[in-house]
Amino acid sequence: MQAPSELPGRPEHLTTRRERPRPCPGEPAWPPLGRRQAALLGLTALGYLLVVAAVLLDTSLVDLDWRIRLYRPYEHWPDLQPLLDNWVVAGQRGPSALAAFAWLGWRARRLGRIRPLLVMGSALLLLNLTVGGVKIVTGRLGPHYAHYVGSPELFSGGTIFPSGHTANAVVTWGVLAYLAVRWRRTGALLAGATAWSVGLTTVYLGTHWVTDVLAGWAAGLLVLLSLPLLEPLVHAAEHRLTRRRTAATPPSCGPPPRRAPRG
């Protein structure tokens, strides 16, 4: 008697979980997101859309921007400004990316794999594409260009929304925590504290609105939550690059092998 899985004409969707083929060793499973991660990704995307809509529709959330702008925190706590002028560099794309790639390059050499570099590169590429697109569409200017409440020039070709410093801090330091093995939880706490403080620093310095920072946090978190979805592409790219490097490696020029004695 034939087994149920071997009966002719049985639809594929009726096979049990035990009968379904398992992925090969080393091949990432698909889909890589669980229910909790997918729900968090959806809620973050919804929050991001709500902030964008609130800015474009000039809702009460924009009133908070003006209150903080008119309050001028840098005038109430001027002693913090020299320190925070340097700290905001932690969210600047160039210095933070150089520091991250330098450490990841050392780790990739130690592990003999290029996956850490590929993960960071793909995350920054996705961040630039998504955040850059929203910046171009909104065209918002910073608080320093606001001459009076509700001034119309705030949407005249600027690139301030969402905050690139904030989103970059979330992604750069968050990817380092994502790639960590032993210290992942500690790294996540440090990355969250860094991104949170960088966003508030830009508000203190008056270079960003509050809604810029809120959108930057959401945009960066969306990229981090999407990293498991990019793992199959990273795995395929690493496999292809490794094969090319192996094929291009010339054979070692050592002494010829000795012949085995007869008999």
CSV table of C-alpha atoms in Angstrom, one decimal:
chain,number,residue,atom,x,y,z
A,1,MET,CA,0.0,0.0,0.0
A,2,GLN,CA,1.3,3.4,-0.9
A,3,ALA,CA,2.0,6.1,1.6
A,4,PRO,CA,-0.3,9.0,1.6
A,5,SER,CA,2.4,11.4,0.4
A,6,GLU,CA,3.0,9.0,-2.6
A,7,LEU,CA,-0.6,8.8,-3.8
A,8,PRO,CA,-0.8,10.0,-7.4
A,9,GLY,CA,-2.6,13.3,-8.0
A,10,ARG,CA,-2.4,14.5,-4.5
A,11,PRO,CA,-2.2,18.3,-4.4
A,12,GLU,CA,1.0,19.9,-3.0
A,13,HIS,CA,-0.9,22.1,-0.5
A,14,LEU,CA,-2.3,18.9,1.2
A,15,THR,CA,1.1,17.6,2.2
A,16,THR,CA,1.7,17.6,5.9
A,17,ARG,CA,4.4,19.6,7.6
A,18,ARG,CA,6.6,16.6,8.0
A,19,GLU,CA,6.4,15.8,4.3
A,20,ARG,CA,7.5,19.2,3.1
A,21,PRO,CA,11.1,19.5,2.0
A,22,ARG,CA,13.4,21.2,4.4
A,23,PRO,CA,15.9,23.8,3.3
A,24,CYS,CA,19.5,22.7,2.6
A,25,PRO,CA,22.1,23.3,5.3
A,26,GLY,CA,23.4,26.9,5.1
A,27,GLU,CA,20.4,28.1,3.0
A,28,PRO,CA,18.3,30.8,4.8
A,29,ALA,CA,14.7,29.9,5.5
A,30,TRP,CA,11.9,31.8,3.8
A,31,PRO,CA,10.1,33.8,5.0
A,32,PRO,CA,12.6,34.8,7.7
A,33,LEU,CA,10.1,37.0,9.7
A,34,GLY,CA,8.0,35.6,12.5
A,35,ARG,CA,4.6,36.9,13.5
A,36,ARG,CA,5.9,39.2,16.1
A,37,GLN,CA,8.6,40.7,13.9
A,38,ALA,CA,6.1,41.1,11.0
A,39,ALA,CA,3.6,42.9,13.4
A,40,LEU,CA,6.3,45.2,14.6
A,41,LEU,CA,7.3,46.0,11.0
A,42,GLY,CA,3.7,46.8,10.1
A,43,LEU,CA,3.2,49.0,13.2
A,44,THR,CA,6.4,50.9,12.5
A,45,ALA,CA,5.4,51.5,8.8
A,46,LEU,CA,2.0,52.7,10.0
A,47,GLY,CA,3.5,55.1,12.4
A,48,TYR,CA,5.9,56.4,9.8
A,49,LEU,CA,3.0,57.0,7.4
A,50,LEU,CA,1.0,58.8,10.1
A,51,VAL,CA,3.9,61.2,10.8
A,52,VAL,CA,4.4,61.9,7.1
A,53,ALA,CA,0.7,62.6,6.7
A,54,ALA,CA,0.6,64.8,9.8
A,55,VAL,CA,3.4,67.0,8.4
A,56,LEU,CA,1.9,67.2,4.9
A,57,LEU,CA,-1.6,68.0,6.3
A,58,ASP,CA,-0.3,70.5,8.9
A,59,THR,CA,-2.0,68.8,11.8
A,60,SER,CA,-1.6,69.5,15.5
A,61,LEU,CA,1.7,67.6,15.6
A,62,VAL,CA,3.2,70.4,13.5
A,63,ASP,CA,2.2,72.8,16.3
A,64,LEU,CA,4.6,70.9,18.6
A,65,ASP,CA,7.3,71.7,16.1
A,66,TRP,CA,6.7,75.4,16.4
A,67,ARG,CA,6.5,75.3,20.2
A,68,ILE,CA,10.0,73.7,20.4
A,69,ARG,CA,11.3,76.1,17.7
A,70,LEU,CA,10.1,79.2,19.5
A,71,TYR,CA,11.3,77.8,22.9
A,72,ARG,CA,14.9,77.5,21.5
A,73,PRO,CA,16.5,74.9,23.8
A,74,TYR,CA,20.0,75.9,22.9
A,75,GLU,CA,19.4,79.3,24.5
A,76,HIS,CA,18.1,77.8,27.8
A,77,TRP,CA,21.0,75.4,28.2
A,78,PRO,CA,23.9,77.0,26.4
A,79,ASP,CA,26.6,75.0,28.3
A,80,LEU,CA,25.5,71.8,26.5
A,81,GLN,CA,26.1,73.1,23.0
A,82,PRO,CA,29.8,72.4,22.7
A,83,LEU,CA,29.4,68.8,23.8
A,84,LEU,CA,26.3,68.2,21.6
A,85,ASP,CA,27.9,69.8,18.6
A,86,ASN,CA,30.5,67.0,18.7
A,87,TRP,CA,28.0,64.2,19.7
A,88,VAL,CA,25.8,64.8,16.7
A,89,VAL,CA,28.6,63.5,14.6
A,90,ALA,CA,27.6,60.0,15.8
A,91,GLY,CA,24.7,60.2,13.4
A,92,GLN,CA,26.5,61.8,10.5
A,93,ARG,CA,26.7,59.4,7.6
A,94,GLY,CA,30.4,59.7,6.6
A,95,PRO,CA,32.2,59.4,10.0
A,96,SER,CA,29.8,56.8,11.4
A,97,ALA,CA,29.9,54.7,8.2
A,98,LEU,CA,33.7,54.8,8.1
A,99,ALA,CA,34.0,53.7,11.7
A,100,ALA,CA,31.4,50.9,11.2
A,101,PHE,CA,33.0,49.6,8.0
A,102,ALA,CA,36.5,49.6,9.6
A,103,TRP,CA,35.4,47.4,12.4
A,104,LEU,CA,33.3,45.2,10.2
A,105,GLY,CA,36.2,44.8,7.8
A,106,TRP,CA,38.4,43.6,10.6
A,107,ARG,CA,35.6,41.2,11.7
A,108,ALA,CA,35.1,39.9,8.2
A,109,ARG,CA,38.8,39.2,7.9
A,110,ARG,CA,38.8,37.4,11.2
A,111,LEU,CA,35.7,35.3,10.3
A,112,GLY,CA,36.8,34.7,6.7
A,113,ARG,CA,33.4,35.9,5.5
A,114,ILE,CA,32.1,39.1,3.8
A,115,ARG,CA,28.6,38.8,5.2
A,116,PRO,CA,29.1,41.6,7.8
A,117,LEU,CA,30.1,44.1,5.1
A,118,LEU,CA,27.3,43.0,2.8
A,119,VAL,CA,24.7,43.4,5.5
A,120,MET,CA,25.9,46.9,6.4
A,121,GLY,CA,26.2,48.0,2.7
A,122,SER,CA,22.7,46.7,1.9
A,123,ALA,CA,21.2,48.4,5.0
A,124,LEU,CA,22.7,51.8,4.1
A,125,LEU,CA,21.7,51.5,0.5
A,126,LEU,CA,18.1,50.7,1.5
A,127,LEU,CA,18.2,53.7,3.9
A,128,ASN,CA,19.5,56.1,1.3
A,129,LEU,CA,16.9,55.1,-1.2
A,130,THR,CA,13.9,55.2,1.1
A,131,VAL,CA,14.8,58.3,3.2
A,132,GLY,CA,16.2,60.2,0.1
A,133,GLY,CA,12.9,59.6,-1.7
A,134,VAL,CA,10.8,61.0,1.1
A,135,LYS,CA,13.2,64.0,1.4
A,136,ILE,CA,12.7,64.8,-2.3
A,137,VAL,CA,8.9,64.5,-2.2
A,138,THR,CA,8.4,66.6,0.9
A,139,GLY,CA,11.1,69.2,0.2
A,140,ARG,CA,10.9,70.5,3.8
A,141,LEU,CA,13.3,73.1,5.2
A,142,GLY,CA,14.8,73.3,8.6
A,143,PRO,CA,13.8,75.4,11.6
A,144,HIS,CA,16.4,78.1,10.9
A,145,TYR,CA,14.5,79.0,7.7
A,146,ALA,CA,11.2,79.6,9.5
A,147,HIS,CA,10.7,83.3,9.6
A,148,TYR,CA,7.2,83.1,11.1
A,149,VAL,CA,4.7,80.5,12.2
A,150,GLY,CA,3.3,78.7,9.2
A,151,SER,CA,5.7,80.3,6.7
A,152,PRO,CA,5.1,78.7,3.3
A,153,GLU,CA,8.8,78.4,2.3
A,154,LEU,CA,9.1,75.4,4.6
A,155,PHE,CA,8.2,73.1,1.6
A,156,SER,CA,10.3,74.8,-1.1
A,157,GLY,CA,13.1,72.4,-2.0
A,158,GLY,CA,14.6,71.4,1.4
A,159,THR,CA,15.9,68.0,2.4
A,160,ILE,CA,15.3,68.0,6.1
A,161,PHE,CA,12.4,65.6,6.5
A,162,PRO,CA,13.0,62.9,7.7
A,163,SER,CA,16.1,63.5,9.8
A,164,GLY,CA,19.0,61.8,8.1
A,165,HIS,CA,21.2,62.0,11.2
A,166,THR,CA,18.6,60.2,13.2
A,167,ALA,CA,17.8,57.5,10.7
A,168,ASN,CA,21.5,56.9,10.0
A,169,ALA,CA,22.2,56.6,13.7
A,170,VAL,CA,19.5,54.0,14.0
A,171,VAL,CA,20.7,52.0,11.1
A,172,THR,CA,24.5,52.2,11.5
A,173,TRP,CA,24.6,51.3,15.2
A,174,GLY,CA,21.6,49.1,15.0
A,175,VAL,CA,23.3,46.9,12.3
A,176,LEU,CA,26.3,46.5,14.5
A,177,ALA,CA,24.0,45.2,17.2
A,178,TYR,CA,22.2,43.0,14.7
A,179,LEU,CA,25.5,41.4,13.7
A,180,ALA,CA,26.7,40.9,17.2
A,181,VAL,CA,26.5,37.4,18.7
A,182,ARG,CA,27.5,37.5,22.3
A,183,TRP,CA,26.7,41.1,23.0
A,184,ARG,CA,23.5,41.5,20.9
A,185,ARG,CA,21.3,42.6,23.7
A,186,THR,CA,23.8,45.1,25.1
A,187,GLY,CA,24.6,46.3,21.6
A,188,ALA,CA,20.9,46.9,21.0
A,189,LEU,CA,20.6,49.0,24.2
A,190,LEU,CA,23.6,51.1,23.3
A,191,ALA,CA,22.4,51.5,19.7
A,192,GLY,CA,18.9,52.6,20.9
A,193,ALA,CA,20.4,55.1,23.3
A,194,THR,CA,22.7,56.5,20.7
A,195,ALA,CA,19.9,56.9,18.1
A,196,TRP,CA,17.6,58.4,20.7
A,197,SER,CA,20.2,60.9,21.9
A,198,VAL,CA,21.3,61.9,18.4
A,199,GLY,CA,17.7,62.7,17.5
A,200,LEU,CA,17.1,64.8,20.5
A,201,THR,CA,20.4,66.6,19.9
A,202,THR,CA,19.3,67.8,16.5
A,203,VAL,CA,16.2,69.2,18.1
A,204,TYR,CA,18.3,70.9,20.8
A,205,LEU,CA,20.6,72.5,18.2
A,206,GLY,CA,17.6,73.7,16.1
A,207,THR,CA,18.7,71.8,13.0
A,208,HIS,CA,15.6,69.6,12.9
A,209,TRP,CA,11.9,69.7,13.8
A,210,VAL,CA,10.5,67.2,16.2
A,211,THR,CA,8.5,65.5,13.5
A,212,ASP,CA,11.8,65.2,11.5
A,213,VAL,CA,13.2,63.1,14.3
A,214,LEU,CA,10.1,61.0,14.8
A,215,ALA,CA,10.1,60.2,11.1
A,216,GLY,CA,13.9,59.5,11.2
A,217,TRP,CA,13.4,57.0,14.1
A,218,ALA,CA,10.7,55.2,12.2
A,219,ALA,CA,12.5,55.2,8.9
A,220,GLY,CA,15.7,53.7,10.5
A,221,LEU,CA,13.7,51.2,12.4
A,222,LEU,CA,12.0,50.1,9.3
A,223,VAL,CA,15.3,49.3,7.7
A,224,LEU,CA,16.5,47.4,10.7
A,225,LEU,CA,13.3,45.3,10.8
A,226,SER,CA,13.7,44.6,7.1
A,227,LEU,CA,17.2,43.1,7.5
A,228,PRO,CA,15.9,39.5,7.8
A,229,LEU,CA,14.1,39.9,4.5
A,230,LEU,CA,17.4,40.9,2.9
A,231,GLU,CA,19.3,37.8,4.3
A,232,PRO,CA,18.6,35.6,1.2
A,233,LEU,CA,20.0,38.2,-1.1
A,234,VAL,CA,23.0,38.7,1.2
A,235,HIS,CA,23.5,34.9,1.3
A,236,ALA,CA,23.4,34.6,-2.5
A,237,ALA,CA,25.7,37.6,-3.0
A,238,GLU,CA,28.2,36.2,-0.5
A,239,HIS,CA,28.1,32.8,-2.2
A,240,ARG,CA,28.7,34.3,-5.6
A,241,LEU,CA,31.5,36.5,-4.5
A,242,THR,CA,33.2,33.7,-2.6
A,243,ARG,CA,33.1,31.4,-5.7
A,244,ARG,CA,34.6,34.2,-7.9
A,245,ARG,CA,37.4,34.8,-5.4
A,246,THR,CA,38.1,31.1,-5.1
A,247,ALA,CA,38.2,30.7,-8.9
A,248,ALA,CA,40.5,33.7,-9.3
A,249,THR,CA,43.0,32.6,-6.6
A,250,PRO,CA,46.1,31.3,-8.3
A,251,PRO,CA,47.6,28.0,-7.1
A,252,SER,CA,50.4,28.2,-4.6
A,253,CYS,CA,53.9,28.1,-6.1
A,254,GLY,CA,55.5,25.5,-3.7
A,255,PRO,CA,57.9,22.7,-4.4
A,256,PRO,CA,56.7,19.9,-6.6
A,257,PRO,CA,55.2,16.9,-4.8
A,258,ARG,CA,57.5,14.0,-4.2
A,259,ARG,CA,56.8,10.8,-6.0
A,260,ALA,CA,55.9,7.8,-4.0
A,261,PRO,CA,58.6,5.1,-4.0
A,262,ARG,CA,57.8,2.0,-6.0
A,263,GLY,CA,56.9,-1.1,-4.2
